[in-house]
Amino acid sequence: MKFTQEHEELRRTVRQFVEKEINPHVKEWEAAGRFPIHEVFKKMGDLGLLGVTKPVEYGGMGLDYSYGMVMSEEMGTVHCGGVPLAVGVQTDMATPALARFGSDQLRRDYLAPAIAGDMVASIAVSEPQAGSDVAAVKTTAKKDGDDYVINGTKMWITNSPSADFFCLLANTSDDKPHINKSLIVVPKDAAGITVDKPLDKLGMRSSETAQVFFDNVRVPQRNLIGQEGMGFMMQMMQFQEERLFAASNSLKGMEHVINETIEYARERKVFGMSLLDNQTVHFRLAELQTEVEALRALTYRACDLYINGQDVLQLASMAKLKVGRLAREVADSCLQFWGGNGFMWDNPASQLYRDGRLGSIGGGADEIMLGIICKTMNTLPGKKK
Ligand SMILES: Cc1cc2nc3c(=O)[nH]c(=O)nc-3n(C[C@H](O)[C@H](O)[C@H](O)COP(=O)(O)OP(=O)(O)OC[C@H]3O[C@@H](n4cnc5c(N)ncnc54)[C@H](O)[C@@H]3O)c2cc1C
């Protein structure tokens, strides 16, 4: 992965934005359980940060995913996971399929405002009874005249309380589960949508998550993204960027916790010596930093191949698996070195402990990543070629 001056400029812009517009407010937003998403997104949209990889015709920068990865990595300098998660949903989870397969009209109506920061997007895939098993979603979109009529319930939908539209996965036929699904853009103000109160979460506190009910919701059939029946495939493709986002976005947050822990352990005196001078402490921190660098290399390699048009299913899944596990390791080990202070809510290690836990669950749990990796290794029982 070779970074150019343009990559570095993008890094600087994101970092400055985070330092000026986000980090000073993180404590307040975490305590409030929300952040002014429209205001923050508008400012990001004005800087072009919500459309780094999106087509120029719709207001994006038209750059390849290496720039998207740089953006995501720098968003990792935010001192919580909630705000970057909300941004990642907008840029890398709810809009990649729309940008790639949406009609011109659909992209003008929804993608362009999402890039400009005028609209907030949500991705509505998971349901109370279907998370890991995406093919099991029960929400239906049935044709009636020129419309789809949507019925179902979506669960744990990030950004939904403030969203302007959903990119929703629904069954559009009774065919086999992998070919009966479609992605449909559903405006939040359509009649029949109820967003429940935000869920009370362990971490990602500043990001709002809620259950959303669709009761005979009518949307025009022109809101279909791409071809009918291709929704599952498009969602699987969309997951690639989500997984690369998850991996790159966590690198700097883990390094921040490691660095803060080094500083604390250097100053903290235990049994008459600096805590950091215990070999078990400085060796462990060195090991964690090594793991972060290894994950960075894996993520960069996946991204490099991705921008060169290669299939990165295996590498992106490996990066996603690794980041979920490593975030837990870094958070747990560092928290331990902070002792009682690590158990306090505002501690950087405890923040990562809470926020990073989602990494092994959301967007495909560790076991789902292992299943995909096994498939690519041809080691799944009964599935050998
Ligand atoms: C904070 C938060 C935000 C989210 N945001 C969104 C969003 O914006 N949009 C959206 O659509 N969804 C969202 N989700 C949902 C998320 O993607 C799902 O929670 C996730 O896919 C796991 O699904 P599940 O919770 O139904 O777990 P289940 O499918 O019930 O699985 C439970 C556990 O079982 C294990 N497991 C699953 N399958 C296997 C297997 N084959 N072998 C062995 N073990 C297995 C895993 O450890 C898994 O964690 C969000 C979730 C959270 C918590």
PDB file of N, CA, C and O in Angstrom, residues 45-95:
ATOM      1  N   GLY A  45     -19.964  16.577   5.498  1.00  0.00           N
ATOM      2  CA  GLY A  45     -20.364  16.639   4.088  1.00  0.00           C
ATOM      3  C   GLY A  45     -19.737  17.848   3.405  1.00  0.00           C
ATOM      4  O   GLY A  45     -19.255  17.755   2.270  1.00  0.00           O
ATOM      5  N   ASP A  46     -19.710  18.971   4.114  1.00  0.00           N
ATOM      6  CA  ASP A  46     -19.114  20.182   3.533  1.00  0.00           C
ATOM      7  C   ASP A  46     -17.641  19.983   3.210  1.00  0.00           C
ATOM      8  O   ASP A  46     -17.101  20.596   2.299  1.00  0.00           O
ATOM      9  N   LEU A  47     -16.974  19.114   3.996  1.00  0.00           N
ATOM     10  CA  LEU A  47     -15.547  18.840   3.748  1.00  0.00           C
ATOM     11  C   LEU A  47     -15.354  17.698   2.742  1.00  0.00           C
ATOM     12  O   LEU A  47     -14.229  17.325   2.423  1.00  0.00           O
ATOM     13  N   GLY A  48     -16.456  17.121   2.310  1.00  0.00           N
ATOM     14  CA  GLY A  48     -16.375  16.013   1.342  1.00  0.00           C
ATOM     15  C   GLY A  48     -16.119  14.671   1.991  1.00  0.00           C
ATOM     16  O   GLY A  48     -15.916  13.668   1.297  1.00  0.00           O
ATOM     17  N   LEU A  49     -16.160  14.610   3.326  1.00  0.00           N
ATOM     18  CA  LEU A  49     -15.716  13.390   4.016  1.00  0.00           C
ATOM     19  C   LEU A  49     -16.733  12.248   3.977  1.00  0.00           C
ATOM     20  O   LEU A  49     -16.390  11.122   4.331  1.00  0.00           O
ATOM     21  N   LEU A  50     -17.966  12.539   3.559  1.00  0.00           N
ATOM     22  CA  LEU A  50     -18.957  11.454   3.526  1.00  0.00           C
ATOM     23  C   LEU A  50     -19.063  10.809   2.147  1.00  0.00           C
ATOM     24  O   LEU A  50     -19.862   9.896   1.943  1.00  0.00           O
ATOM     25  N   GLY A  51     -18.221  11.298   1.226  1.00  0.00           N
ATOM     26  CA  GLY A  51     -18.312  10.744  -0.134  1.00  0.00           C
ATOM     27  C   GLY A  51     -16.952  10.469  -0.740  1.00  0.00           C
ATOM     28  O   GLY A  51     -16.790  10.535  -1.952  1.00  0.00           O
ATOM     29  N   VAL A  52     -15.996  10.121   0.112  1.00  0.00           N
ATOM     30  CA  VAL A  52     -14.619   9.942  -0.357  1.00  0.00           C
ATOM     31  C   VAL A  52     -14.542   8.965  -1.531  1.00  0.00           C
ATOM     32  O   VAL A  52     -13.889   9.227  -2.533  1.00  0.00           O
ATOM     33  N   THR A  53     -15.254   7.841  -1.411  1.00  0.00           N
ATOM     34  CA  THR A  53     -15.167   6.809  -2.457  1.00  0.00           C
ATOM     35  C   THR A  53     -16.375   6.839  -3.404  1.00  0.00           C
ATOM     36  O   THR A  53     -16.524   5.951  -4.239  1.00  0.00           O
ATOM     37  N   LYS A  54     -17.233   7.828  -3.231  1.00  0.00           N
ATOM     38  CA  LYS A  54     -18.482   7.835  -4.002  1.00  0.00           C
ATOM     39  C   LYS A  54     -18.314   8.609  -5.321  1.00  0.00           C
ATOM     40  O   LYS A  54     -17.451   9.472  -5.432  1.00  0.00           O
ATOM     41  N   PRO A  55     -19.184   8.296  -6.312  1.00  0.00           N
ATOM     42  CA  PRO A  55     -19.025   8.925  -7.628  1.00  0.00           C
ATOM     43  C   PRO A  55     -19.121  10.452  -7.586  1.00  0.00           C
ATOM     44  O   PRO A  55     -19.952  11.010  -6.858  1.00  0.00           O
ATOM     45  N   VAL A  56     -18.298  11.073  -8.410  1.00  0.00           N
ATOM     46  CA  VAL A  56     -18.242  12.535  -8.479  1.00  0.00           C
ATOM     47  C   VAL A  56     -19.597  13.117  -8.909  1.00  0.00           C
ATOM     48  O   VAL A  56     -20.019  14.164  -8.393  1.00  0.00           O
ATOM     49  N   GLU A  57     -20.312  12.423  -9.827  1.00  0.00           N
ATOM     50  CA  GLU A  57     -21.610  12.929 -10.321  1.00  0.00           C
ATOM     51  C   GLU A  57     -22.601  13.187  -9.196  1.00  0.00           C
ATOM     52  O   GLU A  57     -23.541  13.956  -9.341  1.00  0.00           O
ATOM     53  N   TYR A  58     -22.403  12.512  -8.069  1.00  0.00           N
ATOM     54  CA  TYR A  58     -23.367  12.681  -6.971  1.00  0.00           C
ATOM     55  C   TYR A  58     -22.739  13.436  -5.795  1.00  0.00           C
ATOM     56  O   TYR A  58     -23.231  13.393  -4.685  1.00  0.00           O
ATOM     57  N   GLY A  59     -21.636  14.102  -6.075  1.00  0.00           N
ATOM     58  CA  GLY A  59     -21.013  14.939  -5.048  1.00  0.00           C
ATOM     59  C   GLY A  59     -19.859  14.277  -4.319  1.00  0.00           C
ATOM     60  O   GLY A  59     -19.277  14.860  -3.408  1.00  0.00           O
ATOM     61  N   GLY A  60     -19.529  13.045  -4.702  1.00  0.00           N
ATOM     62  CA  GLY A  60     -18.418  12.352  -4.032  1.00  0.00           C
ATOM     63  C   GLY A  60     -17.069  12.776  -4.579  1.00  0.00           C
ATOM     64  O   GLY A  60     -16.984  13.585  -5.506  1.00  0.00           O
ATOM     65  N   MET A  61     -16.020  12.231  -3.972  1.00  0.00           N
ATOM     66  CA  MET A  61     -14.664  12.555  -4.436  1.00  0.00           C
ATOM     67  C   MET A  61     -14.193  11.578  -5.519  1.00  0.00           C
ATOM     68  O   MET A  61     -13.161  11.806  -6.143  1.00  0.00           O
ATOM     69  N   GLY A  62     -14.908  10.466  -5.665  1.00  0.00           N
ATOM     70  CA  GLY A  62     -14.565   9.513  -6.725  1.00  0.00           C
ATOM     71  C   GLY A  62     -13.223   8.820  -6.534  1.00  0.00           C
ATOM     72  O   GLY A  62     -12.607   8.377  -7.500  1.00  0.00           O
ATOM     73  N   LEU A  63     -12.773   8.717  -5.280  1.00  0.00           N
ATOM     74  CA  LEU A  63     -11.454   8.107  -5.029  1.00  0.00           C
ATOM     75  C   LEU A  63     -11.603   6.611  -4.741  1.00  0.00           C
ATOM     76  O   LEU A  63     -12.689   6.138  -4.404  1.00  0.00           O
ATOM     77  N   ASP A  64     -10.501   5.880  -4.852  1.00  0.00           N
ATOM     78  CA  ASP A  64     -10.580   4.441  -4.602  1.00  0.00           C
ATOM     79  C   ASP A  64     -10.629   4.153  -3.095  1.00  0.00           C
ATOM     80  O   ASP A  64     -10.471   5.060  -2.271  1.00  0.00           O
ATOM     81  N   TYR A  65     -10.830   2.875  -2.749  1.00  0.00           N
ATOM     82  CA  TYR A  65     -11.086   2.553  -1.346  1.00  0.00           C
ATOM     83  C   TYR A  65      -9.875   2.774  -0.417  1.00  0.00           C
ATOM     84  O   TYR A  65     -10.028   2.840   0.796  1.00  0.00           O
ATOM     85  N   SER A  66      -8.676   2.929  -1.000  1.00  0.00           N
ATOM     86  CA  SER A  66      -7.533   3.218  -0.121  1.00  0.00           C
ATOM     87  C   SER A  66      -7.763   4.550   0.604  1.00  0.00           C
ATOM     88  O   SER A  66      -7.341   4.731   1.751  1.00  0.00           O
ATOM     89  N   TYR A  67      -8.472   5.480  -0.074  1.00  0.00           N
ATOM     90  CA  TYR A  67      -8.780   6.765   0.572  1.00  0.00           C
ATOM     91  C   TYR A  67      -9.886   6.564   1.618  1.00  0.00           C
ATOM     92  O   TYR A  67      -9.876   7.193   2.672  1.00  0.00           O
ATOM     93  N   GLY A  68     -10.822   5.683   1.294  1.00  0.00           N
ATOM     94  CA  GLY A  68     -11.878   5.370   2.262  1.00  0.00           C
ATOM     95  C   GLY A  68     -11.273   4.753   3.512  1.00  0.00           C
ATOM     96  O   GLY A  68     -11.678   5.039   4.644  1.00  0.00           O
ATOM     97  N   MET A  69     -10.255   3.929   3.290  1.00  0.00           N
ATOM     98  CA  MET A  69      -9.606   3.277   4.429  1.00  0.00           C
ATOM     99  C   MET A  69      -8.841   4.290   5.290  1.00  0.00           C
ATOM    100  O   MET A  69      -8.857   4.221   6.518  1.00  0.00           O
ATOM    101  N   VAL A  70      -8.195   5.236   4.617  1.00  0.00           N
ATOM    102  CA  VAL A  70      -7.472   6.282   5.358  1.00  0.00           C
ATOM    103  C   VAL A  70      -8.456   7.103   6.192  1.00  0.00           C
ATOM    104  O   VAL A  70      -8.215   7.414   7.361  1.00  0.00           O
ATOM    105  N   MET A  71      -9.572   7.420   5.574  1.00  0.00           N
ATOM    106  CA  MET A  71     -10.625   8.165   6.280  1.00  0.00           C
ATOM    107  C   MET A  71     -11.078   7.373   7.525  1.00  0.00           C
ATOM    108  O   MET A  71     -11.188   7.901   8.622  1.00  0.00           O
ATOM    109  N   SER A  72     -11.326   6.088   7.317  1.00  0.00           N
ATOM    110  CA  SER A  72     -11.800   5.249   8.409  1.00  0.00           C
ATOM    111  C   SER A  72     -10.736   5.132   9.501  1.00  0.00           C
ATOM    112  O   SER A  72     -11.030   5.203  10.698  1.00  0.00           O
ATOM    113  N   GLU A  73      -9.476   4.963   9.088  1.00  0.00           N
ATOM    114  CA  GLU A  73      -8.395   4.834  10.079  1.00  0.00           C
ATOM    115  C   GLU A  73      -8.292   6.109  10.923  1.00  0.00           C
ATOM    116  O   GLU A  73      -8.151   6.048  12.142  1.00  0.00           O
ATOM    117  N   GLU A  74      -8.388   7.257  10.266  1.00  0.00           N
ATOM    118  CA  GLU A  74      -8.282   8.520  11.028  1.00  0.00           C
ATOM    119  C   GLU A  74      -9.509   8.768  11.894  1.00  0.00           C
ATOM    120  O   GLU A  74      -9.409   9.366  12.958  1.00  0.00           O
ATOM    121  N   MET A  75     -10.683   8.290  11.444  1.00  0.00           N
ATOM    122  CA  MET A  75     -11.870   8.418  12.296  1.00  0.00           C
ATOM    123  C   MET A  75     -11.665   7.628  13.592  1.00  0.00           C
ATOM    124  O   MET A  75     -12.349   7.857  14.579  1.00  0.00           O
ATOM    125  N   GLY A  76     -10.726   6.706  13.557  1.00  0.00           N
ATOM    126  CA  GLY A  76     -10.374   5.941  14.759  1.00  0.00           C
ATOM    127  C   GLY A  76      -9.687   6.779  15.825  1.00  0.00           C
ATOM    128  O   GLY A  76      -9.456   6.300  16.931  1.00  0.00           O
ATOM    129  N   THR A  77      -9.362   8.054  15.511  1.00  0.00           N
ATOM    130  CA  THR A  77      -8.780   8.924  16.541  1.00  0.00           C
ATOM    131  C   THR A  77      -9.883   9.550  17.413  1.00  0.00           C
ATOM    132  O   THR A  77      -9.581  10.251  18.372  1.00  0.00           O
ATOM    133  N   VAL A  78     -11.133   9.305  17.047  1.00  0.00           N
ATOM    134  CA  VAL A  78     -12.240   9.744  17.919  1.00  0.00           C
ATOM    135  C   VAL A  78     -12.151   8.935  19.219  1.00  0.00           C
ATOM    136  O   VAL A  78     -11.916   7.722  19.185  1.00  0.00           O
ATOM    137  N   HIS A  79     -12.343   9.602  20.333  1.00  0.00           N
ATOM    138  CA  HIS A  79     -12.162   8.927  21.622  1.00  0.00           C
ATOM    139  C   HIS A  79     -13.383   8.141  22.095  1.00  0.00           C
ATOM    140  O   HIS A  79     -13.649   8.047  23.299  1.00  0.00           O
ATOM    141  N   CYS A  80     -14.137   7.617  21.152  1.00  0.00           N
ATOM    142  CA  CYS A  80     -15.204   6.673  21.462  1.00  0.00           C
ATOM    143  C   CYS A  80     -15.524   5.942  20.162  1.00  0.00           C
ATOM    144  O   CYS A  80     -15.108   6.386  19.084  1.00  0.00           O
ATOM    145  N   GLY A  81     -16.260   4.846  20.271  1.00  0.00           N
ATOM    146  CA  GLY A  81     -16.591   4.105  19.057  1.00  0.00           C
ATOM    147  C   GLY A  81     -17.902   4.542  18.418  1.00  0.00           C
ATOM    148  O   GLY A  81     -18.149   4.273  17.240  1.00  0.00           O
ATOM    149  N   GLY A  82     -18.761   5.196  19.201  1.00  0.00           N
ATOM    150  CA  GLY A  82     -20.121   5.478  18.745  1.00  0.00           C
ATOM    151  C   GLY A  82     -20.186   6.398  17.532  1.00  0.00           C
ATOM    152  O   GLY A  82     -20.917   6.126  16.571  1.00  0.00           O
ATOM    153  N   VAL A  83     -19.432   7.491  17.576  1.00  0.00           N
ATOM    154  CA  VAL A  83     -19.498   8.458  16.466  1.00  0.00           C
ATOM    155  C   VAL A  83     -18.923   7.839  15.175  1.00  0.00           C
ATOM    156  O   VAL A  83     -19.572   7.898  14.123  1.00  0.00           O
ATOM    157  N   PRO A  84     -17.720   7.208  15.231  1.00  0.00           N
ATOM    158  CA  PRO A  84     -17.236   6.562  14.004  1.00  0.00           C
ATOM    159  C   PRO A  84     -18.183   5.481  13.484  1.00  0.00           C
ATOM    160  O   PRO A  84     -18.323   5.302  12.276  1.00  0.00           O
ATOM    161  N   LEU A  85     -18.873   4.787  14.375  1.00  0.00           N
ATOM    162  CA  LEU A  85     -19.832   3.765  13.926  1.00  0.00           C
ATOM    163  C   LEU A  85     -20.940   4.416  13.105  1.00  0.00           C
ATOM    164  O   LEU A  85     -21.303   3.943  12.028  1.00  0.00           O
ATOM    165  N   ALA A  86     -21.458   5.528  13.626  1.00  0.00           N
ATOM    166  CA  ALA A  86     -22.535   6.233  12.916  1.00  0.00           C
ATOM    167  C   ALA A  86     -22.053   6.691  11.541  1.00  0.00           C
ATOM    168  O   ALA A  86     -22.784   6.594  10.552  1.00  0.00           O
ATOM    169  N   VAL A  87     -20.812   7.179  11.484  1.00  0.00           N
ATOM    170  CA  VAL A  87     -20.249   7.636  10.207  1.00  0.00           C
ATOM    171  C   VAL A  87     -20.046   6.444   9.272  1.00  0.00           C
ATOM    172  O   VAL A  87     -20.374   6.497   8.086  1.00  0.00           O
ATOM    173  N   GLY A  88     -19.535   5.351   9.828  1.00  0.00           N
ATOM    174  CA  GLY A  88     -19.293   4.149   9.017  1.00  0.00           C
ATOM    175  C   GLY A  88     -20.571   3.592   8.430  1.00  0.00           C
ATOM    176  O   GLY A  88     -20.597   3.115   7.296  1.00  0.00           O
ATOM    177  N   VAL A  89     -21.658   3.668   9.187  1.00  0.00           N
ATOM    178  CA  VAL A  89     -22.951   3.208   8.660  1.00  0.00           C
ATOM    179  C   VAL A  89     -23.315   4.051   7.428  1.00  0.00           C
ATOM    180  O   VAL A  89     -23.726   3.535   6.392  1.00  0.00           O
ATOM    181  N   GLN A  90     -23.119   5.364   7.575  1.00  0.00           N
ATOM    182  CA  GLN A  90     -23.454   6.269   6.465  1.00  0.00           C
ATOM    183  C   GLN A  90     -22.599   5.996   5.218  1.00  0.00           C
ATOM    184  O   GLN A  90     -23.111   5.936   4.109  1.00  0.00           O
ATOM    185  N   THR A  91     -21.290   5.826   5.413  1.00  0.00           N
ATOM    186  CA  THR A  91     -20.370   5.775   4.261  1.00  0.00           C
ATOM    187  C   THR A  91     -20.113   4.363   3.743  1.00  0.00           C
ATOM    188  O   THR A  91     -19.955   4.159   2.552  1.00  0.00           O
ATOM    189  N   ASP A  92     -20.044   3.381   4.666  1.00  0.00           N
ATOM    190  CA  ASP A  92     -19.535   2.062   4.272  1.00  0.00           C
ATOM    191  C   ASP A  92     -20.523   0.914   4.457  1.00  0.00           C
ATOM    192  O   ASP A  92     -20.204  -0.223   4.133  1.00  0.00           O
ATOM    193  N   MET A  93     -21.670   1.195   5.041  1.00  0.00           N
ATOM    194  CA  MET A  93     -22.601   0.101   5.299  1.00  0.00           C
ATOM    195  C   MET A  93     -23.947   0.307   4.601  1.00  0.00           C
ATOM    196  O   MET A  93     -24.503  -0.625   4.035  1.00  0.00           O
ATOM    197  N   ALA A  94     -24.471   1.546   4.624  1.00  0.00           N
ATOM    198  CA  ALA A  94     -25.809   1.771   4.065  1.00  0.00           C
ATOM    199  C   ALA A  94     -25.778   2.251   2.617  1.00  0.00           C
ATOM    200  O   ALA A  94     -26.803   2.206   1.937  1.00  0.00           O
ATOM    201  N   THR A  95     -24.636   2.733   2.142  1.00  0.00           N
ATOM    202  CA  THR A  95     -24.636   3.373   0.813  1.00  0.00           C
ATOM    203  C   THR A  95     -23.771   2.716  -0.275  1.00  0.00           C
ATOM    204  O   THR A  95     -23.934   3.110  -1.440  1.00  0.00           O
TER     205      THR A  95
END
